[in-house]
Structure formats: C-alpha cells, structure tokens
Amino acid sequence: MPEIAEISRIVHYLKKHAVGKTVEAVKTQEDTIVYGKVGTSASEFEKAITGKKILDARQQGKYFWLVMDSAPHPLMHFGMSGWMKFNNDDSAYYRPAKQAEEEWPPKFWKFVLQLKEEPKSEVAFVDARRLARIRLIDAKAEDMRKTTPLKENGPDPVIDKDILTVEWLSKKLRSKKVPVKALLLDQANISGIGNWVGDEIMYQARLHPEQYSNTFSDEQIKRLHDAIMYVCDTAVELLAESDKFPQDWLMKHRWNKGKKEPSKLPSGEKITFLKVGGRTSAIVPSLQKKTAAVAGDVSEGAEEDESEEAETKPKKGAKRKAPAVKETEEPGAEDVKPVKSQRARTKVEKVKEESEAEDEEEDAAPVAKKVKKATNGAVKKVKKEAKVDVKSEETNGRRRSGRLSK
C-alpha cells in the first residue's frame, strides 16, 4: 500500500507536471466503489474539474488532493494498489516501465486529466483492485484539513511536527493498551504510517512491535519519536526510492520471507516475521527486545478488555481453538441441532482476508464487525437449509413439532 513516502512522490510529480495548468478535458470511467462509496460519481467528478486551473497539490499522510481555482477540490486515497501515472514521465517508485512500451491510457484507469498549457501532458489515476477512493470536497482550500475524512486522521509526522511532539506521543501511547505497532498503523492516531514504515520505525527505535503502548519508559518513547521523525523525513525526502535508502535500514534486507535463505542484516542478525495488528511485521529479535508485557503474554481474562487490534497468542502448550460460529435462537428451532458448515467457515475466512486488505482504508469497517456480519449471515443460511419443518400438523394421530413426539 502506498504510504506517506509514496504519496509524497505523487505530490512531487503533480507539482512538476500539473500545478499551474488548466484541465482542458476529463475522461472518466464510472465506478460505484472508487467514486460511489464516498458519495461521488464519475460524471460529477468530470463536471467539477473540467476547465479549472490546478493551483497546488497537497498531502496529509496517505491522502492527497488538488487545490483548484474554485471548489470543489478532488481528494484522493490510493487504497492498496492505486497510483497516478503521467504520459510524459514515469512516476513508478519501483520497476519503472519503459515509456515506449507503456500503453495510454494505462490499464485500470479511473480518470484521465488532459492538461492545456505547454508542454501538454495527461495524468491518469489507476487502481486494479478498486480499493482507492476519489471524492470531491466542497470547501475552501485552506479548510480542507478541517473537513471529513482529513479531520478524523491524526497529525502528519512531516508537516505537523509542532503537534506530534514527544509529549504528545507519550500521552497517546499511555492512553491506550494496544500493541505499539497497531497504534502506529491506526490513521486516527498518526497519518501516513503503513506496514513497511511502521516496521522501519520499530527497528530503528530498537523496540518490539507487540509490546503494549502503555508500557514504555520515557527514554523509549523519546527513541520512538526520534525514529518516527527520522524514517518519515528520510523516506519523504528521497521520494520513496528504496535504492537511495540508507544501507542499515531494515527495508533493504527484509525480502526473503518464505525462501530457503532467510532474511538477514549485513551484520548477520536474522529477520523474522510475526503478525501484529493483523499485519505481517518484520522484526530483528536479537535487537528488538521485549521489555514489558506484549499481546501474547496476557491471560484469557485480560484479552477481553483489549482493543480489537491486539493480536493474541494461545498459552504455551495449549491447542488453538477454531473460531466458533455463534448460533442464534429462532422461534421453533429449539430442537434443531447446530450444523457446522464448511461454507460458513469459508465465508468467514474470506471476509477476514478482505478486511485485512482494507484495514487501512478510511471507509473499511472494523474487521470484527465484518466477520460478525458474515458469520450471522452464513449461520442463517445454513439453518434455513437444515431447518426442520416446525409447522404443527396431525399425522396418523401423532403431532409433529420440530421432531416426532413419542
């Protein structure tokens, strides 16, 4: 997923090729998810942008927007796989395509802006997985960050240094009891930190990502704050070009997961992987030590009070229980035995996977809510198929009510 550094790269290209130019024409493709889920349509976007001049491009975390010469202004979020391409310059931050081989408009485009002034250029928003969001914000340019969804997101580590101080971070960490990396990934706390940036921050701070946020000392919080600023500033300054990242960064050495040769730092320390906040996290155990309670150390009773983001582990030696499908009572179904359905389990697992994919997208519902909804729906369907006819009827002098009476 594009994070704070990747968004800074797109803003850089927009300032280079689009700012100061007039939108001569707009091509759009209707998409009831990318536009529709945030209350916009492709036709409304086309009408609102055509003929306007682009005055600036700005960013807050994973969001970015174009400042037009009049409202509304388009606000965008890439989701998992969105990106923006330019017909005269390759904006890719990895595996750049040869311009001669690049088709135009590119695959999976949602809109294409045709810019008027010389040198003429075109800008395309693309998204293969349809998890991106494009909306129009009817507000003054200076008030954009005061509107939804930007105002619900936390401070940006690069542009909001006056807010995201050591004292602010200390209060935030100690006001919650969740794995520290899960707290960093929550955009309501801090804008722009995603999975790889979060891992790099925890590594540079030499802190364990599973450790509870309210267990860190003042010295550890200062290290975490320094790491947040260092990693975000450096990645943004280098426009997400990983080849230019410092050689001692975890980002440079973490890509052997699942291969015969394990990932290692140049110094020989092994890189391992675990789940934190529903995301796979890279960690160097020899350097990132636990210094207090982590999510896997709490008792079952304590787990109930934790955030949904806390990833818990079974006790040592205990068998992992499969998630139970909760049965709901229905009139007349008291004699129907619960039916364990493979379809129900499969559907729940599928929803969990989809929820993880959208876990950082602003419109995604919490995982637990989606799973519960899917589970209840699956159970109802199974019980409908298995349900015995409970209508009372007389048959050969015997009464049938869910089962034959003796």
Coordinates of C-alpha atoms in Angstrom, one line a residue:
M1 CA 0.0 0.0 0.0
P2 CA 1.3 3.5 -0.8
E3 CA 2.3 5.2 2.4
I4 CA 3.5 8.7 3.4
A5 CA 6.6 8.5 1.3
E6 CA 4.9 7.2 -1.9
I7 CA 2.2 9.8 -1.6
S8 CA 4.9 12.5 -1.3
R9 CA 6.3 11.1 -4.6
I10 CA 3.0 11.6 -6.4
V11 CA 2.6 15.1 -5.0
H12 CA 6.1 15.9 -6.3
Y13 CA 5.1 14.7 -9.8
L14 CA 1.8 16.6 -9.7
K15 CA 3.6 19.8 -8.8
K16 CA 6.0 19.2 -11.6
H17 CA 3.6 18.4 -14.4
A18 CA 0.1 19.5 -13.4
V19 CA 0.2 22.5 -11.0
G20 CA -0.3 25.8 -12.8
K21 CA -2.1 24.2 -15.8
T22 CA -5.7 24.2 -16.8
V23 CA -7.8 21.0 -17.1
E24 CA -8.8 21.1 -20.8
A25 CA -10.8 17.9 -20.7
V26 CA -11.5 14.9 -18.3
K27 CA -12.1 11.3 -19.2
T28 CA -13.8 9.2 -16.6
Q29 CA -15.0 5.6 -16.1
E30 CA -17.9 5.1 -13.8
D31 CA -17.1 3.1 -10.7
T32 CA -19.7 2.7 -7.9
I33 CA -16.9 1.7 -5.5
V34 CA -14.0 4.0 -6.1
Y35 CA -16.3 7.1 -6.6
G36 CA -19.6 5.8 -5.2
K37 CA -18.5 4.7 -1.8
V38 CA -17.6 8.2 -0.9
G39 CA -20.6 9.9 -2.3
T40 CA -19.2 11.0 -5.7
S41 CA -19.8 9.8 -9.3
A42 CA -17.5 9.8 -12.3
S43 CA -19.8 12.2 -14.1
E44 CA -19.9 14.6 -11.1
F45 CA -16.1 14.5 -10.9
E46 CA -15.7 15.2 -14.7
K47 CA -18.1 18.2 -14.5
A48 CA -16.5 19.6 -11.4
I49 CA -12.9 19.5 -12.7
T50 CA -13.2 20.4 -16.4
G51 CA -12.0 23.9 -17.3
K52 CA -10.5 24.6 -13.9
K53 CA -6.9 25.6 -13.1
I54 CA -4.8 23.5 -10.7
L55 CA -3.2 25.8 -8.2
D56 CA -1.4 23.3 -5.9
A57 CA -1.1 19.7 -4.8
R58 CA -1.0 18.8 -1.1
Q59 CA -0.8 15.9 1.3
Q60 CA -1.8 14.6 4.7
G61 CA -0.5 11.1 5.4
K62 CA -1.9 8.8 2.8
Y63 CA -4.4 11.3 1.4
F64 CA -3.6 13.9 -1.2
W65 CA -5.6 16.5 -3.1
L66 CA -5.5 19.1 -5.8
V67 CA -6.2 22.7 -5.0
M68 CA -8.4 24.0 -7.8
D69 CA -9.1 27.7 -8.6
S70 CA -12.5 27.2 -7.1
A71 CA -14.3 24.5 -5.0
P72 CA -14.9 21.6 -5.1
H73 CA -11.4 20.1 -4.8
P74 CA -10.6 16.4 -5.6
L75 CA -9.4 14.4 -2.6
M76 CA -7.8 11.0 -3.3
H77 CA -6.6 7.9 -1.4
F78 CA -4.8 5.1 -3.2
G79 CA -6.1 2.2 -1.1
M80 CA -3.9 -0.9 -1.6
S81 CA -2.9 -0.7 -5.3
G82 CA -3.8 2.7 -6.6
W83 CA -1.3 5.0 -8.3
M84 CA -1.1 8.0 -10.6
K85 CA 0.7 8.0 -14.0
F86 CA 1.9 10.7 -16.3
N87 CA 2.1 10.2 -20.1
N88 CA 5.4 12.1 -20.3
D89 CA 7.2 10.9 -17.2
D90 CA 7.3 7.6 -15.3
S91 CA 6.2 8.1 -11.7
A92 CA 6.7 4.5 -10.7
Y93 CA 8.8 4.1 -7.5
Y94 CA 9.9 0.6 -8.4
R95 CA 10.2 -1.5 -11.6
P96 CA 9.9 1.6 -13.9
A97 CA 8.3 0.7 -17.2
K98 CA 9.8 1.8 -20.5
Q99 CA 7.8 4.7 -21.8
A100 CA 7.7 3.3 -25.3
E101 CA 6.1 0.1 -24.0
E102 CA 3.5 1.8 -21.8
E103 CA 0.0 1.9 -23.3
W104 CA -2.1 5.0 -22.8
P105 CA -4.4 5.4 -21.2
P106 CA -2.9 2.8 -18.8
K107 CA -4.8 -0.2 -17.6
F108 CA -7.4 0.2 -14.8
W109 CA -7.7 3.9 -15.3
K110 CA -10.4 5.7 -13.4
F111 CA -9.9 9.2 -14.8
V112 CA -7.5 11.0 -17.2
L113 CA -6.9 14.7 -17.0
Q114 CA -5.8 16.4 -20.3
L115 CA -3.9 19.5 -19.4
K116 CA -3.9 22.5 -21.7
E117 CA -0.7 24.6 -21.4
E118 CA 2.5 23.6 -23.0
P119 CA 4.1 21.2 -22.7
K120 CA 0.8 19.4 -22.9
S121 CA 0.5 16.3 -20.7
E122 CA -2.0 13.9 -19.3
V123 CA -2.4 12.5 -15.8
A124 CA -4.2 9.2 -15.1
F125 CA -5.5 7.7 -11.8
V126 CA -5.3 3.9 -11.9
D127 CA -6.4 1.2 -9.5
A128 CA -6.6 -2.5 -10.3
R129 CA -8.2 -3.6 -7.0
R130 CA -10.8 -0.8 -6.7
L131 CA -9.8 -0.1 -3.1
A132 CA -8.9 3.5 -3.9
R133 CA -11.3 6.4 -3.2
I134 CA -11.9 9.6 -5.2
R135 CA -14.2 12.3 -3.8
L136 CA -15.0 15.9 -4.1
I137 CA -14.7 18.3 -1.1
D138 CA -16.8 21.5 -1.3
A139 CA -14.7 23.7 1.0
K140 CA -12.2 26.5 0.8
A141 CA -8.7 25.3 0.0
E142 CA -7.4 26.5 3.4
D143 CA -10.2 24.5 5.2
M144 CA -9.6 21.1 3.5
R145 CA -7.9 19.6 6.6
K146 CA -10.8 20.7 8.7
T147 CA -13.2 18.5 6.7
T148 CA -14.0 14.8 6.8
P149 CA -12.1 12.5 6.4
L150 CA -8.9 14.5 7.0
K151 CA -10.0 16.0 10.3
E152 CA -10.6 12.4 11.7
N153 CA -7.0 11.5 10.9
G154 CA -4.0 12.1 13.2
P155 CA -1.1 14.5 12.6
D156 CA 1.3 14.0 9.7
P157 CA 4.9 13.4 11.0
V158 CA 6.4 15.6 8.3
I159 CA 4.1 18.6 8.2
D160 CA 2.7 18.6 11.8
K161 CA 5.9 18.5 13.9
D162 CA 4.5 21.2 16.1
I163 CA 1.7 18.8 17.1
L164 CA 3.5 15.4 17.1
T165 CA 5.9 16.2 19.9
V166 CA 7.5 13.8 22.4
E167 CA 4.9 14.9 25.0
W168 CA 2.0 14.4 22.6
L169 CA 3.3 10.9 21.7
S170 CA 3.8 10.0 25.3
K171 CA 0.1 10.9 26.2
K172 CA -1.1 9.0 23.1
L173 CA 0.8 5.8 24.0
R174 CA -0.2 5.8 27.6
S175 CA -3.9 6.5 26.9
K176 CA -4.2 3.1 25.2
K177 CA -3.2 -0.5 25.8
V178 CA -2.6 -2.0 22.4
P179 CA 0.5 -3.3 20.6
V180 CA 2.5 -0.3 19.8
K181 CA 2.7 -1.1 16.0
A182 CA -1.0 -1.4 15.9
L183 CA -1.3 2.1 17.4
L184 CA 1.1 3.5 14.7
L185 CA -0.9 1.9 11.9
D186 CA -4.1 3.4 13.1
Q187 CA -4.5 6.5 10.9
A188 CA -6.7 8.1 13.6
N189 CA -3.6 8.3 15.7
I190 CA -0.9 9.3 13.2
S191 CA -1.3 9.9 9.5
G192 CA 0.7 8.2 6.9
I193 CA 2.4 5.3 8.7
G194 CA 1.8 1.9 7.0
N195 CA 3.3 -1.5 7.3
W196 CA 6.8 -1.1 6.0
V197 CA 7.3 2.4 7.5
G198 CA 6.0 1.0 10.8
D199 CA 8.4 -1.8 10.8
E200 CA 11.3 0.5 10.0
I201 CA 10.4 2.8 12.8
M202 CA 10.2 0.0 15.3
Y203 CA 13.6 -1.4 14.1
Q204 CA 15.3 2.0 14.2
A205 CA 13.9 2.6 17.7
R206 CA 15.0 -1.0 18.8
L207 CA 11.6 -1.6 20.2
H208 CA 9.4 -4.7 20.0
P209 CA 6.2 -4.1 17.9
E210 CA 4.0 -6.3 20.1
Q211 CA 4.8 -4.6 23.3
Y212 CA 1.8 -2.7 24.8
S213 CA 1.8 1.0 24.1
N214 CA 1.4 2.0 27.8
T215 CA 4.5 0.1 29.0
F216 CA 7.3 2.2 27.5
S217 CA 9.6 4.3 29.6
D218 CA 10.3 8.0 28.9
E219 CA 13.6 7.1 27.3
Q220 CA 11.9 4.5 25.0
I221 CA 9.2 7.0 23.9
K222 CA 11.9 9.5 23.0
R223 CA 13.6 6.9 20.9
L224 CA 10.3 6.0 19.2
H225 CA 9.6 9.7 18.5
D226 CA 13.1 10.2 17.0
A227 CA 12.6 7.1 14.8
I228 CA 9.2 8.3 13.6
M229 CA 10.7 11.6 12.5
Y230 CA 13.9 10.2 11.1
V231 CA 12.2 7.4 9.0
C232 CA 9.3 9.6 7.7
D233 CA 11.5 12.6 6.9
T234 CA 14.1 10.5 5.1
A235 CA 11.6 8.4 3.1
V236 CA 9.7 11.5 2.0
E237 CA 12.8 13.4 1.1
L238 CA 14.0 10.5 -1.1
L239 CA 10.5 10.2 -2.7
A240 CA 10.2 6.6 -1.7
E241 CA 13.1 5.5 -3.9
S242 CA 14.3 2.5 -1.8
D243 CA 17.6 2.2 -3.7
K244 CA 18.5 5.5 -2.1
F245 CA 17.5 4.5 1.4
P246 CA 20.4 4.1 4.0
Q247 CA 22.1 0.7 3.8
D248 CA 21.4 0.0 7.5
W249 CA 17.6 0.2 7.0
L250 CA 15.5 -3.0 7.6
M251 CA 13.7 -2.1 4.4
K252 CA 16.8 -3.0 2.3
H253 CA 17.1 -6.6 3.7
R254 CA 13.6 -8.0 4.5
W255 CA 12.5 -9.5 1.3
N256 CA 13.5 -13.2 1.7
K257 CA 10.3 -14.3 3.5
G258 CA 9.3 -17.8 2.6
K259 CA 12.6 -18.5 0.8
K260 CA 15.2 -21.1 1.7
E261 CA 17.7 -18.5 2.6
P262 CA 16.3 -16.4 5.5
S263 CA 16.4 -12.7 5.6
K264 CA 19.4 -11.3 7.4
L265 CA 21.0 -7.9 8.1
P266 CA 24.5 -7.4 6.7
S267 CA 25.8 -8.0 10.2
G268 CA 24.2 -11.4 10.3
E269 CA 21.2 -10.9 12.6
K270 CA 18.2 -12.8 11.4
I271 CA 15.0 -11.1 10.4
T272 CA 11.8 -12.9 11.4
F273 CA 8.1 -12.3 10.8
L274 CA 5.1 -12.2 13.0
K275 CA 1.5 -10.8 13.0
V276 CA 0.8 -7.5 14.7
G277 CA -2.5 -5.7 14.4
G278 CA -3.5 -8.1 11.6
R279 CA -0.4 -7.2 9.5
T280 CA 2.8 -9.2 8.8
S281 CA 5.7 -7.5 10.6
A282 CA 9.4 -7.8 10.0
I283 CA 11.5 -7.8 13.2
V284 CA 15.1 -8.5 14.3
P285 CA 14.6 -10.4 17.6
S286 CA 18.2 -10.0 18.7
L287 CA 17.9 -6.2 18.6
Q288 CA 14.2 -5.6 19.3
K289 CA 13.8 -7.0 22.8
K290 CA 10.6 -7.2 24.8
T291 CA 11.0 -5.0 28.0
A292 CA 7.4 -5.3 29.3
A293 CA 4.1 -7.2 28.6
V294 CA 3.2 -7.9 25.0
A295 CA 0.0 -9.1 23.4
G296 CA 0.9 -12.8 23.7
D297 CA 1.7 -12.6 27.4
V298 CA -1.8 -11.7 28.8
S299 CA -4.3 -14.1 30.3
E300 CA -7.5 -15.0 28.6
G301 CA -9.5 -12.9 31.0
A302 CA -7.4 -9.8 30.2
E303 CA -7.8 -10.4 26.4
E304 CA -11.4 -9.5 26.5
D305 CA -10.6 -5.9 27.6
E306 CA -8.1 -5.3 24.8
S307 CA -8.5 -3.5 21.6
E308 CA -9.6 -5.4 18.5
E309 CA -6.3 -4.6 17.0
A310 CA -4.4 -6.7 19.6
E311 CA -3.1 -10.0 18.2
T312 CA -3.3 -12.6 21.0
K313 CA -1.5 -16.0 21.1
P314 CA -2.5 -19.2 22.8
K315 CA -0.8 -20.2 26.0
K316 CA 2.3 -22.4 25.7
G317 CA 1.3 -26.0 25.1
A318 CA -2.4 -25.1 24.5
K319 CA -4.2 -26.1 21.3
R320 CA -5.5 -23.3 19.2
K321 CA -9.3 -23.5 19.1
A322 CA -11.1 -22.9 15.8
P323 CA -13.4 -19.9 15.8
A324 CA -16.9 -20.9 16.9
V325 CA -19.9 -20.0 14.8
K326 CA -22.4 -18.5 17.2
E327 CA -25.9 -19.9 17.0
T328 CA -28.8 -17.5 17.3
E329 CA -32.1 -18.6 18.7
E330 CA -35.1 -18.6 16.3
P331 CA -38.7 -19.4 17.2
G332 CA -39.4 -23.1 16.7
A333 CA -35.8 -24.1 16.2
E334 CA -35.1 -25.3 19.7
D335 CA -34.9 -28.9 18.6
V336 CA -32.6 -28.3 15.6
K337 CA -29.0 -29.2 16.4
P338 CA -26.4 -26.7 15.3
V339 CA -25.0 -27.5 11.9
K340 CA -21.3 -27.0 11.3
S341 CA -21.0 -25.7 7.8
Q342 CA -17.8 -25.6 5.8
R343 CA -19.4 -22.9 3.7
A344 CA -19.9 -20.7 6.8
R345 CA -16.3 -21.1 7.9
T346 CA -15.0 -20.4 4.4
K347 CA -17.1 -17.3 4.1
V348 CA -15.9 -16.0 7.5
E349 CA -12.3 -16.6 6.4
K350 CA -12.9 -14.9 3.1
V351 CA -14.3 -11.8 4.9
K352 CA -11.4 -11.7 7.3
E353 CA -8.9 -11.7 4.3
E354 CA -10.9 -8.9 2.6
S355 CA -11.0 -6.9 5.8
E356 CA -7.2 -7.2 6.2
A357 CA -6.7 -5.9 2.7
E358 CA -8.8 -2.8 3.5
D359 CA -7.6 -2.4 7.1
E360 CA -6.0 1.0 6.4
E361 CA -8.7 2.3 4.0
E362 CA -10.8 5.0 5.7
D363 CA -14.1 3.5 4.6
A364 CA -13.4 0.0 5.7
A365 CA -15.5 -1.3 8.7
P366 CA -13.6 -2.9 11.6
V367 CA -12.7 -6.5 11.0
A368 CA -14.7 -7.7 13.9
K369 CA -17.8 -6.1 12.6
K370 CA -17.5 -7.6 9.1
V371 CA -16.7 -11.0 10.5
K372 CA -19.7 -10.9 12.8
K373 CA -22.0 -9.8 10.0
A374 CA -20.7 -12.6 7.7
T375 CA -20.9 -15.2 10.4
N376 CA -24.6 -14.3 11.3
G377 CA -25.5 -14.3 7.6
A378 CA -23.8 -17.7 7.0
V379 CA -25.5 -19.2 10.0
K380 CA -28.9 -18.1 9.0
K381 CA -28.4 -19.6 5.5
V382 CA -27.2 -22.9 6.9
K383 CA -30.0 -23.1 9.4
K384 CA -32.5 -22.3 6.7
E385 CA -31.2 -25.3 4.7
A386 CA -31.1 -27.6 7.7
K387 CA -34.3 -26.4 9.5
V388 CA -36.9 -29.0 10.1
D389 CA -40.5 -28.1 9.2
V390 CA -41.9 -26.8 12.5
K391 CA -45.4 -26.2 11.4
S392 CA -47.7 -28.2 13.5
E393 CA -49.6 -30.9 11.7
E394 CA -51.5 -34.0 12.6
T395 CA -50.0 -37.2 11.1
N396 CA -51.6 -40.7 11.9
G397 CA -52.6 -39.4 15.3
R398 CA -49.2 -38.1 16.2
R399 CA -48.2 -34.4 16.5
R400 CA -45.1 -33.1 14.7
S401 CA -43.4 -30.0 16.1
G402 CA -39.8 -29.9 15.0
R403 CA -39.5 -33.6 15.8
L404 CA -41.8 -36.6 16.1
S405 CA -43.3 -36.9 19.6
K406 CA -43.1 -40.2 21.4

